[in-house]
mmCIF file of C-alpha atoms in Angstrom:
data_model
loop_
_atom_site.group_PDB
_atom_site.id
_atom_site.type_symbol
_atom_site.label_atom_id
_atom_site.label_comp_id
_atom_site.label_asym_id
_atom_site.label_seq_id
_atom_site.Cartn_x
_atom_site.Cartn_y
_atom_site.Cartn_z
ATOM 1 C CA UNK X 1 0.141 -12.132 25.344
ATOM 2 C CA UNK X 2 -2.332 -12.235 22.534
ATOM 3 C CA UNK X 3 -4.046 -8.811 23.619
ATOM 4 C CA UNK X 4 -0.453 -7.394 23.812
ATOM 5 C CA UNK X 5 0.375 -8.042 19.828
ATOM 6 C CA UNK X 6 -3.097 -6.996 19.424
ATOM 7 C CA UNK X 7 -2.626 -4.008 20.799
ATOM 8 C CA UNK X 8 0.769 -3.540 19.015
ATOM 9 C CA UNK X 9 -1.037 -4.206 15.305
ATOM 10 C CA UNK X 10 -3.706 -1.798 16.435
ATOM 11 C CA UNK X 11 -1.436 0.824 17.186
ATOM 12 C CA UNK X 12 0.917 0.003 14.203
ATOM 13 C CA UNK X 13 -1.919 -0.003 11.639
ATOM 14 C CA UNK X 14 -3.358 3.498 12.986
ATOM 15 C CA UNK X 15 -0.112 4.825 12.147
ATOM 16 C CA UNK X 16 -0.243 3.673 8.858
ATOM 17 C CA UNK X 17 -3.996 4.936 8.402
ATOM 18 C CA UNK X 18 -2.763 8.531 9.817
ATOM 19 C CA UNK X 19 0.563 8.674 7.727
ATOM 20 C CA UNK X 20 -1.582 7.576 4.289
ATOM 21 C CA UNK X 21 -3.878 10.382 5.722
ATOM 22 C CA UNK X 22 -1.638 12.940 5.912
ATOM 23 C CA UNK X 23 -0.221 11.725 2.583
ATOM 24 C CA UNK X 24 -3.361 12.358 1.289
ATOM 25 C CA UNK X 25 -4.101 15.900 2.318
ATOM 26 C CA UNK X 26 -0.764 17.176 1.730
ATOM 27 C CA UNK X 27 -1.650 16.362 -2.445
ATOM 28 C CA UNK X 28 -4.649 17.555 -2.424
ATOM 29 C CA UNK X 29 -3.241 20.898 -2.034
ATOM 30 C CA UNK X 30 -1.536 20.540 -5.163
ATOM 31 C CA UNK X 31 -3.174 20.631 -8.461
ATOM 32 C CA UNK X 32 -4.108 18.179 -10.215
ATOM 33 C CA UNK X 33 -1.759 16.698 -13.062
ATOM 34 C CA UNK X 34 -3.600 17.573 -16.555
ATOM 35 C CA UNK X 35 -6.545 15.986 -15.999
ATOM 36 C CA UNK X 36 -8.527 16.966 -13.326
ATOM 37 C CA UNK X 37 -8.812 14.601 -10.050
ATOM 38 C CA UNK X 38 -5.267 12.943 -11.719
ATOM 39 C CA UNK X 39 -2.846 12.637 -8.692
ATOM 40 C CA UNK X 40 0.286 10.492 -7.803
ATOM 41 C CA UNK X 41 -1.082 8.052 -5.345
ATOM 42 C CA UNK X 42 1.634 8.200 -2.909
ATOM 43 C CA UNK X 43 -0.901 7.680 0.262
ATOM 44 C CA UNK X 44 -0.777 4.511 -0.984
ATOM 45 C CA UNK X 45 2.641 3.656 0.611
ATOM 46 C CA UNK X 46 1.171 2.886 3.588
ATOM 47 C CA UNK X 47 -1.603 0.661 3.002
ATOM 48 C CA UNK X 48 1.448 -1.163 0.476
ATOM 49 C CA UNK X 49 3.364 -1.260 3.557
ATOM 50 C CA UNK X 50 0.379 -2.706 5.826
ATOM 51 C CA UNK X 51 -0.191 -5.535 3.042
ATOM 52 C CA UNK X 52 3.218 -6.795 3.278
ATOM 53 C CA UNK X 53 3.821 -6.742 6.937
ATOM 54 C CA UNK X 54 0.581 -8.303 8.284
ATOM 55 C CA UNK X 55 -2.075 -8.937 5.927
ATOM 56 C CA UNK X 56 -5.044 -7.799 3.037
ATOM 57 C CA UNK X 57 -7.255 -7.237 5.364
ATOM 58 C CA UNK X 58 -4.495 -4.733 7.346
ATOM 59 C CA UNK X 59 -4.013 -3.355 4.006
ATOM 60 C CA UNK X 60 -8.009 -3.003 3.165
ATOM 61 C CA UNK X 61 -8.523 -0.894 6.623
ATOM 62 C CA UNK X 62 -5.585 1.615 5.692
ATOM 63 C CA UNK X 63 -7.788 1.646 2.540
ATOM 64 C CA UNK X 64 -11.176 2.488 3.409
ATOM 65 C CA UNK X 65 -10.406 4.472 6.440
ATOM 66 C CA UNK X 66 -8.213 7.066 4.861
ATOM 67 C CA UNK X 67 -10.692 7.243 1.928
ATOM 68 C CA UNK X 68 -13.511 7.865 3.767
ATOM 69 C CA UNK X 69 -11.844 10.588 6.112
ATOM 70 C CA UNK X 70 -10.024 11.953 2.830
ATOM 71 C CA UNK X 71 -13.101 12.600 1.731
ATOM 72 C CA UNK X 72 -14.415 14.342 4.351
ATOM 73 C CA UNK X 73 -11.450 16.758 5.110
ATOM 74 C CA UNK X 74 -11.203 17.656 1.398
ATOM 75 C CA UNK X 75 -15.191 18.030 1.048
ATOM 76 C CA UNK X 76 -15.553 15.836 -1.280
ATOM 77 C CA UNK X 77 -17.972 13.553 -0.765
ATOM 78 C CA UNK X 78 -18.681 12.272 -3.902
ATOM 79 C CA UNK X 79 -14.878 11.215 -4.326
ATOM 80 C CA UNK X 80 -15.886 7.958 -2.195
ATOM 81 C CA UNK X 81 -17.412 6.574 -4.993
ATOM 82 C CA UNK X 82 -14.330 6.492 -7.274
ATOM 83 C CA UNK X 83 -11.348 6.516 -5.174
ATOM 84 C CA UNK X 84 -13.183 3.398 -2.480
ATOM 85 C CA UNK X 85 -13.480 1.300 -5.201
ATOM 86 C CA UNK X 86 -10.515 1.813 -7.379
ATOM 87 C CA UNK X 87 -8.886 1.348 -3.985
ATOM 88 C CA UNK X 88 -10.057 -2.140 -2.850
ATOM 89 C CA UNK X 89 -9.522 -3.427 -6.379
ATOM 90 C CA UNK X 90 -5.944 -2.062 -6.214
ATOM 91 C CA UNK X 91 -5.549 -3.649 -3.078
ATOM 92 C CA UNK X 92 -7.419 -6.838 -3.792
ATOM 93 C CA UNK X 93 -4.980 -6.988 -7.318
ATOM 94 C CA UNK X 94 -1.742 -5.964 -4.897
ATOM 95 C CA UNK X 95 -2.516 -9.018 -2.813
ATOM 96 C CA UNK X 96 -3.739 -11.654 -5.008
ATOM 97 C CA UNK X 97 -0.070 -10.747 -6.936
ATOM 98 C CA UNK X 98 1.696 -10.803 -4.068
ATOM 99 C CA UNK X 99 -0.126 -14.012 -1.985
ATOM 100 C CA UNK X 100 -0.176 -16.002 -5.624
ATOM 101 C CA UNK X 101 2.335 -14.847 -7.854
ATOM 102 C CA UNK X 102 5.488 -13.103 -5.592
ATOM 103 C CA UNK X 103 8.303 -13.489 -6.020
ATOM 104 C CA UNK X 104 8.410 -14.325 -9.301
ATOM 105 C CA UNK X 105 7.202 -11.050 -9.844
ATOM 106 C CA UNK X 106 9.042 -8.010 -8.095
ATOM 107 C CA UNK X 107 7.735 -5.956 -5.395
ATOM 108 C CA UNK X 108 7.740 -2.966 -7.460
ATOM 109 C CA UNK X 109 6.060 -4.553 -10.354
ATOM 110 C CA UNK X 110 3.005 -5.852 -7.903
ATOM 111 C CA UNK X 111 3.249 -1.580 -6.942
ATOM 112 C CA UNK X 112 3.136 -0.804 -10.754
ATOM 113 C CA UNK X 113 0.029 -3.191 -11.726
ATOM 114 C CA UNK X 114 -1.840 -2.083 -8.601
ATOM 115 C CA UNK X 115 -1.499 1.358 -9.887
ATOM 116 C CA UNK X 116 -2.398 1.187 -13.075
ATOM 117 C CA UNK X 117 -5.337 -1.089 -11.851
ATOM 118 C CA UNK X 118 -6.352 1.810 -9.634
ATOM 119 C CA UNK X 119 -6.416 4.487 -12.739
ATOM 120 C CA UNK X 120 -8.452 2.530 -15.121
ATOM 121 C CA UNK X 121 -10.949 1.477 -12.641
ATOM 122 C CA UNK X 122 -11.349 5.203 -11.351
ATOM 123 C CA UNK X 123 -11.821 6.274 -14.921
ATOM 124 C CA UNK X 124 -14.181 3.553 -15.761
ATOM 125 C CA UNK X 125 -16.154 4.437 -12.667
ATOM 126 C CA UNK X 126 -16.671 8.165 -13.829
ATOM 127 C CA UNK X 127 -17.552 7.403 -17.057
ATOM 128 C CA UNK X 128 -20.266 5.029 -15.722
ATOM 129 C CA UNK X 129 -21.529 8.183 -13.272
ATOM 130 C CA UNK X 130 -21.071 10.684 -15.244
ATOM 131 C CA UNK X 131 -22.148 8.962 -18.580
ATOM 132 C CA UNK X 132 -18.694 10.975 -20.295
ATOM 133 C CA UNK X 133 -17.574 8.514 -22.704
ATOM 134 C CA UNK X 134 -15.066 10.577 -24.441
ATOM 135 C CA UNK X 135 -13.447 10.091 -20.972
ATOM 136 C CA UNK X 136 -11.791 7.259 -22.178
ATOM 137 C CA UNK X 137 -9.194 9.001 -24.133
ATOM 138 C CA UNK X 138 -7.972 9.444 -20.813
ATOM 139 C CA UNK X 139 -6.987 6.205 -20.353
ATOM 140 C CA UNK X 140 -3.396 6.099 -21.843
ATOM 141 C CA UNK X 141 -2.178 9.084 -20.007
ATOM 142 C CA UNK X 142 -3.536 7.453 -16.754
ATOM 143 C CA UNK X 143 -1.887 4.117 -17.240
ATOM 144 C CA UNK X 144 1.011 6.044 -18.106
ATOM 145 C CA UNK X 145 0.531 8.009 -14.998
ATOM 146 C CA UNK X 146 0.146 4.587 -13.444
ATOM 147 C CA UNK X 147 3.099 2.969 -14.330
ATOM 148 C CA UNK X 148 5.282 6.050 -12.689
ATOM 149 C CA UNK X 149 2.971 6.351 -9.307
ATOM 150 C CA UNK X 150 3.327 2.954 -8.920
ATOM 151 C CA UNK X 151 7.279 2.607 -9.663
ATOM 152 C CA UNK X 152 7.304 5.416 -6.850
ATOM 153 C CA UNK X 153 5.247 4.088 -4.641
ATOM 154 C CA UNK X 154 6.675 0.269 -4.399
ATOM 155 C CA UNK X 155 10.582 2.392 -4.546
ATOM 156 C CA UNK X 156 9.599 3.746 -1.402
ATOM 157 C CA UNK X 157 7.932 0.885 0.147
ATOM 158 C CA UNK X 158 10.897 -1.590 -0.234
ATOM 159 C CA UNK X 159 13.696 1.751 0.341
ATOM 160 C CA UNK X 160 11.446 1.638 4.111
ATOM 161 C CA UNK X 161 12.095 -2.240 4.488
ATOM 162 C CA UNK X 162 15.467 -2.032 3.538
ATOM 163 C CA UNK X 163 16.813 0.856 5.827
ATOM 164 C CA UNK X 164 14.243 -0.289 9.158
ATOM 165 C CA UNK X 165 16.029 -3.257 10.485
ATOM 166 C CA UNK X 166 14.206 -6.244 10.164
ATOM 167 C CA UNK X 167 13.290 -6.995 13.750
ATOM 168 C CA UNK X 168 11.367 -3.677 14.179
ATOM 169 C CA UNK X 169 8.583 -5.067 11.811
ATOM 170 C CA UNK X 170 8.912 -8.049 13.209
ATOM 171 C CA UNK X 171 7.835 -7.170 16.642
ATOM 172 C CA UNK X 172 5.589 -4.878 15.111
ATOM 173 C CA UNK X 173 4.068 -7.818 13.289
ATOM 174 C CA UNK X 174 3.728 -10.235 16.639
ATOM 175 C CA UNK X 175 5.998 -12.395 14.788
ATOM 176 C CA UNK X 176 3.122 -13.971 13.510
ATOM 177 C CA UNK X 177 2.219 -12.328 10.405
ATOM 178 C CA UNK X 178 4.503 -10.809 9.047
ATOM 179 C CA UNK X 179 6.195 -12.159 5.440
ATOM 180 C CA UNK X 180 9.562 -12.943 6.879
ATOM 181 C CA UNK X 181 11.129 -14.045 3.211
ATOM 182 C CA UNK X 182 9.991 -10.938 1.705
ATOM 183 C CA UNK X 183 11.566 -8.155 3.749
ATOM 184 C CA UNK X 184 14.934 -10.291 3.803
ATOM 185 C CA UNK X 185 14.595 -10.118 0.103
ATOM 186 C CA UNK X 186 13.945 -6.594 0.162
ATOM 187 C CA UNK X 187 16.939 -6.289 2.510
ATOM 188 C CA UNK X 188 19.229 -8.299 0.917
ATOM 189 C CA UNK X 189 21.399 -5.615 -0.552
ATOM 190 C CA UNK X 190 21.618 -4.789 3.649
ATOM 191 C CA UNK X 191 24.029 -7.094 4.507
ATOM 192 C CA UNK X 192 25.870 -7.215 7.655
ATOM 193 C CA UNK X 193 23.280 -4.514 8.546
ATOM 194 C CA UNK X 194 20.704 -7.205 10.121
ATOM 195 C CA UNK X 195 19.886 -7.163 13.911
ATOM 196 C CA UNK X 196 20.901 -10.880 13.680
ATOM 197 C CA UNK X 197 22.668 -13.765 12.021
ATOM 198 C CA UNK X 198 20.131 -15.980 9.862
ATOM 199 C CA UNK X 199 21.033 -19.072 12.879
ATOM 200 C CA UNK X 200 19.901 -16.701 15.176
ATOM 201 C CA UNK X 201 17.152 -15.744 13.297
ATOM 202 C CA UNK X 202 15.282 -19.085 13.023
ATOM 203 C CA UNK X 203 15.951 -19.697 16.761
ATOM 204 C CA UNK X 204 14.043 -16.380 17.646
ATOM 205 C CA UNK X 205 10.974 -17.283 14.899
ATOM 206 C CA UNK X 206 11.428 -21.306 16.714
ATOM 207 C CA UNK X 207 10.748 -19.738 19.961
ATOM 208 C CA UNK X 208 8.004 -16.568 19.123
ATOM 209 C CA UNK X 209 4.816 -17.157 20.826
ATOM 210 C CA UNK X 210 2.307 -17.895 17.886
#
């Protein structure tokens, strides 16, 4: 039984990696916004996604996998260095907020702070390569550019949990893992649209292998 929700979370979090992959390239062919490198972030859905139904560390493989590939399909190399790291302290901020702080902060405001996060730590890491100090006038444009990647990002993250009915990510999740509370928040505004009744909900999470 355990090898089967292995296999399910394997499988699950591949698709993730590949979507955010796809994501990824699909950008890249556009140009950049103003300043050079500057993009929206939406790849970032999917690792989002991965931290809320299963865990960081689902969330940090999405991460580093489709960087590192990302990198190699647009041949850029060099990108590693910015976008890894402003990537696992986006996704170390993402679930620190949501593990400590959630929900009395919104899902979309965890997306926003992640995002902006993400910006100022890629800037700060090319000015620190490159030595380009007057890079920092950068900086308000790519909060700004923060705030609206990240609005559009979470938007889309809790518009998936809300129209996917609740049991799919369940079993996607083993039942185990998964943050039960915060995709029935998310899918509150879904009512009557659940597979279940909340009664029969608890009896199927009562008898779910662990």
């Amino acid at each position: 039984m355990r090898k089967h929700w292995a296999a399910k979370k394997i499988a699950m979090i591949s698709l993730f990696t590949a979507l955010s992959l796809i994501m990824f390239v699909i950008e890249n062919q556009f140009p950049s916004m103003l300043i050079p490198g500057a993009r929206m972030g939406l790849a970032n859905i999917f690792s989002f996604a991965a931290l809320i139904m299963y865990s960081a560390l689902e969330g940090y493989v999405v991460v580093i996998v489709r960087t590192l590939l990302g990198a190699i399909f647009a041949g850029n190399i060099t990108s590693v260095m910015y976008s890894f790291t402003a990537g696992v302290v986006s996704m170390t901020v993402s679930a620190l907020l949501l593990y400590l702080v959630h929900p009395k902060i919104s899902i979309m405001a965890i997306s926003i702070m992640a995002a902006v996060c993400h910006n100022i730590v890629q800037n700060l890491m090319f000015i620190w390569i490159s030595g380009t100090v007057y890079a920092m006038y950068y900086m308000p444009y790519l909060m700004l550019l923060g705030i609206v990647s990240g609005a559009i990002v979470g938007g889309v993250t809790m518009l998936i949990f809300k129209k996917v009915p609740l049991s799919i990510f369940a079993h996607s999740a083993g039942y185990k893992n998964i943050r039960k509370a915060d995709l029935v928040a998310m899918q509150k505004s879904e009512k009557g649209k659940t597979d279940a009744p909340p009664e029969e909900a608890q009896k199927e999470d009562a008898a779910a292998p662990a």
